[in-house]
Amino acid sequence: MRRNNKFRKSHSDVINTCVIVRSEECNGDAEKMVRRFTKKVKRDGIVEEFRDRTHFTKPSVLATEKKRAKKRLIAQVNRKRNELFTARDKFKRRKK
């Protein structure tokens, strides 16, 4: 019997980064090297990718999170736009 691979989550976007911290960068200080390594790993998104892959999230949850993020972005853009327009209106009123 063949398996239905239609619903399997594919990991085609494999992370191929190699995080390297040299001792010359940190003057041989081991603590600095560890801190710099953790910063590089977080910046590359390796920690988030690992967390995402360890736990299964339902597609409906992913869709709702995506919608929520989209709404947040739209609200942020609208807020910035309104701040720009209100600043212009105040400036125009003062000139008169």
Short mmCIF file of N, CA and C in Angstrom, two decimals:
data_model
loop_
_atom_site.label_atom_id
_atom_site.label_comp_id
_atom_site.label_asym_id
_atom_site.label_seq_id
_atom_site.Cartn_x
_atom_site.Cartn_y
_atom_site.Cartn_z
N MET A 1 0.84 -1.18 0.00
CA MET A 1 0.00 0.00 0.00
C MET A 1 0.89 1.25 0.00
N ARG A 2 0.60 2.17 -0.88
CA ARG A 2 1.39 3.38 -0.99
C ARG A 2 0.95 4.41 0.04
N ARG A 3 1.91 5.15 0.52
CA ARG A 3 1.60 6.20 1.49
C ARG A 3 1.20 7.47 0.75
N ASN A 4 0.32 8.20 1.36
CA ASN A 4 -0.11 9.45 0.79
C ASN A 4 0.80 10.56 1.32
N ASN A 5 1.72 11.01 0.52
CA ASN A 5 2.68 12.03 0.93
C ASN A 5 2.14 13.44 0.73
N LYS A 6 0.91 13.55 0.35
CA LYS A 6 0.31 14.84 0.06
C LYS A 6 0.28 15.74 1.29
N PHE A 7 0.07 15.14 2.46
CA PHE A 7 -0.12 15.93 3.65
C PHE A 7 1.14 16.04 4.51
N ARG A 8 2.22 15.46 4.06
CA ARG A 8 3.46 15.56 4.81
C ARG A 8 4.07 16.94 4.63
N LYS A 9 4.64 17.43 5.68
CA LYS A 9 5.29 18.73 5.63
C LYS A 9 6.69 18.55 5.05
N SER A 10 6.96 19.20 3.96
CA SER A 10 8.28 19.04 3.34
C SER A 10 9.21 20.11 3.89
N HIS A 11 10.45 19.74 4.09
CA HIS A 11 11.45 20.67 4.58
C HIS A 11 12.43 20.97 3.46
N SER A 12 11.90 21.50 2.39
CA SER A 12 12.76 21.78 1.25
C SER A 12 13.65 22.99 1.50
N ASP A 13 13.23 23.88 2.39
CA ASP A 13 14.02 25.06 2.67
C ASP A 13 14.99 24.76 3.82
N VAL A 14 15.97 23.93 3.54
CA VAL A 14 16.96 23.51 4.53
C VAL A 14 17.92 24.66 4.79
N ILE A 15 18.26 24.84 6.04
CA ILE A 15 19.21 25.88 6.40
C ILE A 15 20.61 25.37 6.13
N ASN A 16 21.32 26.05 5.27
CA ASN A 16 22.66 25.62 4.91
C ASN A 16 23.71 26.61 5.41
N THR A 17 23.45 27.26 6.53
CA THR A 17 24.41 28.21 7.05
C THR A 17 25.38 27.52 7.98
N CYS A 18 26.54 28.02 8.01
CA CYS A 18 27.57 27.51 8.91
C CYS A 18 28.01 28.68 9.78
N VAL A 19 27.68 28.61 11.06
CA VAL A 19 28.01 29.70 11.97
C VAL A 19 29.41 29.46 12.52
N ILE A 20 30.27 30.42 12.30
CA ILE A 20 31.66 30.30 12.73
C ILE A 20 32.02 31.50 13.58
N VAL A 21 32.64 31.23 14.71
CA VAL A 21 33.18 32.29 15.57
C VAL A 21 34.65 31.99 15.77
N ARG A 22 35.49 32.90 15.37
CA ARG A 22 36.93 32.70 15.50
C ARG A 22 37.43 33.33 16.80
N SER A 23 38.49 32.78 17.31
CA SER A 23 39.03 33.29 18.58
C SER A 23 39.66 34.68 18.38
N GLU A 24 40.08 34.99 17.14
CA GLU A 24 40.66 36.31 16.89
C GLU A 24 39.62 37.41 17.03
N GLU A 25 38.36 37.08 16.71
CA GLU A 25 37.29 38.08 16.81
C GLU A 25 37.09 38.52 18.25
N CYS A 26 37.26 37.58 19.19
CA CYS A 26 36.96 37.84 20.59
C CYS A 26 38.21 37.88 21.46
N ASN A 27 39.36 37.99 20.84
CA ASN A 27 40.64 38.04 21.56
C ASN A 27 40.84 36.83 22.46
N GLY A 28 40.34 35.69 22.05
CA GLY A 28 40.54 34.46 22.81
C GLY A 28 39.66 34.29 24.02
N ASP A 29 38.71 35.20 24.25
CA ASP A 29 37.82 35.11 25.41
C ASP A 29 36.68 34.14 25.10
N ALA A 30 36.58 33.06 25.87
CA ALA A 30 35.59 32.01 25.60
C ALA A 30 34.17 32.50 25.82
N GLU A 31 33.95 33.30 26.85
CA GLU A 31 32.60 33.80 27.13
C GLU A 31 32.09 34.70 26.01
N LYS A 32 32.98 35.54 25.50
CA LYS A 32 32.61 36.41 24.38
C LYS A 32 32.28 35.58 23.15
N MET A 33 33.04 34.52 22.95
CA MET A 33 32.81 33.66 21.79
C MET A 33 31.44 33.00 21.88
N VAL A 34 31.05 32.54 23.06
CA VAL A 34 29.75 31.91 23.24
C VAL A 34 28.64 32.92 23.00
N ARG A 35 28.78 34.13 23.55
CA ARG A 35 27.76 35.16 23.34
C ARG A 35 27.63 35.53 21.87
N ARG A 36 28.77 35.68 21.20
CA ARG A 36 28.74 36.03 19.79
C ARG A 36 28.11 34.91 18.96
N PHE A 37 28.40 33.65 19.33
CA PHE A 37 27.82 32.51 18.64
C PHE A 37 26.30 32.50 18.79
N THR A 38 25.80 32.71 20.01
CA THR A 38 24.34 32.71 20.21
C THR A 38 23.68 33.85 19.44
N LYS A 39 24.32 35.00 19.38
CA LYS A 39 23.76 36.12 18.62
C LYS A 39 23.67 35.79 17.13
N LYS A 40 24.72 35.17 16.60
CA LYS A 40 24.73 34.82 15.18
C LYS A 40 23.66 33.78 14.88
N VAL A 41 23.50 32.80 15.77
CA VAL A 41 22.50 31.76 15.57
C VAL A 41 21.10 32.35 15.59
N LYS A 42 20.84 33.26 16.53
CA LYS A 42 19.52 33.90 16.60
C LYS A 42 19.26 34.75 15.37
N ARG A 43 20.28 35.48 14.93
CA ARG A 43 20.13 36.35 13.77
C ARG A 43 19.83 35.55 12.51
N ASP A 44 20.45 34.39 12.38
CA ASP A 44 20.22 33.53 11.22
C ASP A 44 18.87 32.83 11.27
N GLY A 45 18.24 32.79 12.44
CA GLY A 45 16.92 32.18 12.56
C GLY A 45 16.96 30.68 12.79
N ILE A 46 18.09 30.16 13.20
CA ILE A 46 18.22 28.72 13.39
C ILE A 46 17.40 28.26 14.58
N VAL A 47 17.37 29.04 15.65
CA VAL A 47 16.62 28.67 16.85
C VAL A 47 15.13 28.62 16.55
N GLU A 48 14.62 29.64 15.86
CA GLU A 48 13.19 29.67 15.52
C GLU A 48 12.83 28.51 14.60
N GLU A 49 13.68 28.23 13.64
CA GLU A 49 13.44 27.13 12.71
C GLU A 49 13.37 25.79 13.45
N PHE A 50 14.27 25.61 14.41
CA PHE A 50 14.27 24.39 15.21
C PHE A 50 12.98 24.25 16.00
N ARG A 51 12.55 25.34 16.62
CA ARG A 51 11.30 25.31 17.40
C ARG A 51 10.10 25.02 16.51
N ASP A 52 10.09 25.60 15.33
CA ASP A 52 8.98 25.36 14.40
C ASP A 52 8.93 23.91 13.95
N ARG A 53 10.08 23.31 13.76
CA ARG A 53 10.11 21.95 13.25
C ARG A 53 9.90 20.88 14.32
N THR A 54 10.10 21.23 15.59
CA THR A 54 9.95 20.23 16.64
C THR A 54 8.49 19.97 16.98
N HIS A 55 7.63 20.96 16.83
CA HIS A 55 6.22 20.81 17.17
C HIS A 55 5.36 21.02 15.94
N PHE A 56 4.34 20.19 15.85
CA PHE A 56 3.41 20.30 14.72
C PHE A 56 2.39 21.38 15.03
N THR A 57 2.16 22.26 14.07
CA THR A 57 1.10 23.25 14.19
C THR A 57 0.11 23.01 13.07
N LYS A 58 -1.15 23.03 13.44
CA LYS A 58 -2.19 22.76 12.46
C LYS A 58 -2.21 23.86 11.40
N PRO A 59 -2.58 23.52 10.18
CA PRO A 59 -2.64 24.52 9.12
C PRO A 59 -3.61 25.66 9.43
N SER A 60 -4.69 25.35 10.14
CA SER A 60 -5.64 26.41 10.49
C SER A 60 -5.00 27.41 11.45
N VAL A 61 -4.17 26.95 12.36
CA VAL A 61 -3.48 27.84 13.29
C VAL A 61 -2.48 28.71 12.53
N LEU A 62 -1.77 28.11 11.58
CA LEU A 62 -0.84 28.88 10.76
C LEU A 62 -1.57 29.97 9.97
N ALA A 63 -2.74 29.62 9.45
CA ALA A 63 -3.51 30.60 8.67
C ALA A 63 -3.98 31.75 9.54
N THR A 64 -4.45 31.44 10.76
CA THR A 64 -4.91 32.52 11.64
C THR A 64 -3.75 33.41 12.07
N GLU A 65 -2.58 32.83 12.33
CA GLU A 65 -1.42 33.63 12.70
C GLU A 65 -1.00 34.54 11.54
N LYS A 66 -1.08 34.01 10.34
CA LYS A 66 -0.73 34.79 9.16
C LYS A 66 -1.69 35.97 8.98
N LYS A 67 -2.99 35.71 9.18
CA LYS A 67 -3.98 36.79 9.07
C LYS A 67 -3.76 37.84 10.14
N ARG A 68 -3.46 37.39 11.36
CA ARG A 68 -3.23 38.31 12.47
C ARG A 68 -2.02 39.19 12.20
N ALA A 69 -0.96 38.59 11.67
CA ALA A 69 0.25 39.35 11.35
C ALA A 69 -0.03 40.37 10.25
N LYS A 70 -0.83 39.97 9.27
CA LYS A 70 -1.19 40.88 8.19
C LYS A 70 -1.99 42.07 8.71
N LYS A 71 -2.94 41.81 9.61
CA LYS A 71 -3.73 42.89 10.20
C LYS A 71 -2.86 43.84 11.01
N ARG A 72 -1.91 43.26 11.77
CA ARG A 72 -1.00 44.09 12.56
C ARG A 72 -0.17 45.00 11.67
N LEU A 73 0.32 44.46 10.55
CA LEU A 73 1.13 45.24 9.63
C LEU A 73 0.31 46.37 9.01
N ILE A 74 -0.91 46.07 8.61
CA ILE A 74 -1.78 47.09 8.02
C ILE A 74 -2.08 48.18 9.02
N ALA A 75 -2.36 47.79 10.27
CA ALA A 75 -2.64 48.78 11.32
C ALA A 75 -1.43 49.67 11.58
N GLN A 76 -0.25 49.08 11.56
CA GLN A 76 0.97 49.85 11.78
C GLN A 76 1.19 50.87 10.66
N VAL A 77 0.99 50.44 9.42
CA VAL A 77 1.16 51.35 8.29
C VAL A 77 0.14 52.48 8.35
N ASN A 78 -1.10 52.13 8.68
CA ASN A 78 -2.14 53.16 8.78
C ASN A 78 -1.83 54.16 9.89
N ARG A 79 -1.32 53.67 11.02
CA ARG A 79 -0.97 54.57 12.12
C ARG A 79 0.11 55.55 11.70
N LYS A 80 1.15 55.04 11.02
CA LYS A 80 2.23 55.92 10.57
C LYS A 80 1.73 56.94 9.57
N ARG A 81 0.86 56.49 8.66
CA ARG A 81 0.30 57.40 7.66
C ARG A 81 -0.52 58.49 8.33
N ASN A 82 -1.34 58.11 9.31
CA ASN A 82 -2.16 59.10 10.01
C ASN A 82 -1.29 60.10 10.77
N GLU A 83 -0.19 59.62 11.37
CA GLU A 83 0.71 60.54 12.06
C GLU A 83 1.31 61.55 11.10
N LEU A 84 1.67 61.10 9.90
CA LEU A 84 2.23 62.02 8.91
C LEU A 84 1.21 63.07 8.48
N PHE A 85 -0.02 62.63 8.24
CA PHE A 85 -1.04 63.57 7.79
C PHE A 85 -1.43 64.54 8.89
N THR A 86 -1.52 64.09 10.12
CA THR A 86 -1.88 65.00 11.21
C THR A 86 -0.76 66.00 11.45
N ALA A 87 0.49 65.59 11.29
CA ALA A 87 1.61 66.51 11.45
C ALA A 87 1.56 67.59 10.38
N ARG A 88 1.23 67.22 9.17
CA ARG A 88 1.13 68.20 8.08
C ARG A 88 -0.02 69.17 8.34
N ASP A 89 -1.15 68.65 8.79
CA ASP A 89 -2.30 69.50 9.05
C ASP A 89 -1.99 70.50 10.15
N LYS A 90 -1.31 70.10 11.19
CA LYS A 90 -0.95 71.01 12.27
C LYS A 90 0.00 72.08 11.75
N PHE A 91 0.95 71.69 10.91
CA PHE A 91 1.90 72.63 10.36
C PHE A 91 1.19 73.66 9.48
N LYS A 92 0.25 73.22 8.66
CA LYS A 92 -0.48 74.13 7.79
C LYS A 92 -1.31 75.11 8.60
N ARG A 93 -1.90 74.67 9.67
CA ARG A 93 -2.74 75.54 10.51
C ARG A 93 -1.91 76.61 11.20
N ARG A 94 -0.70 76.30 11.59
CA ARG A 94 0.16 77.27 12.25
C ARG A 94 0.58 78.38 11.32
N LYS A 95 0.82 78.07 10.06
CA LYS A 95 1.29 79.06 9.10
C LYS A 95 0.26 80.16 8.86
N LYS A 96 -0.99 79.80 8.92
CA LYS A 96 -2.04 80.79 8.61
C LYS A 96 -2.17 81.84 9.63
#
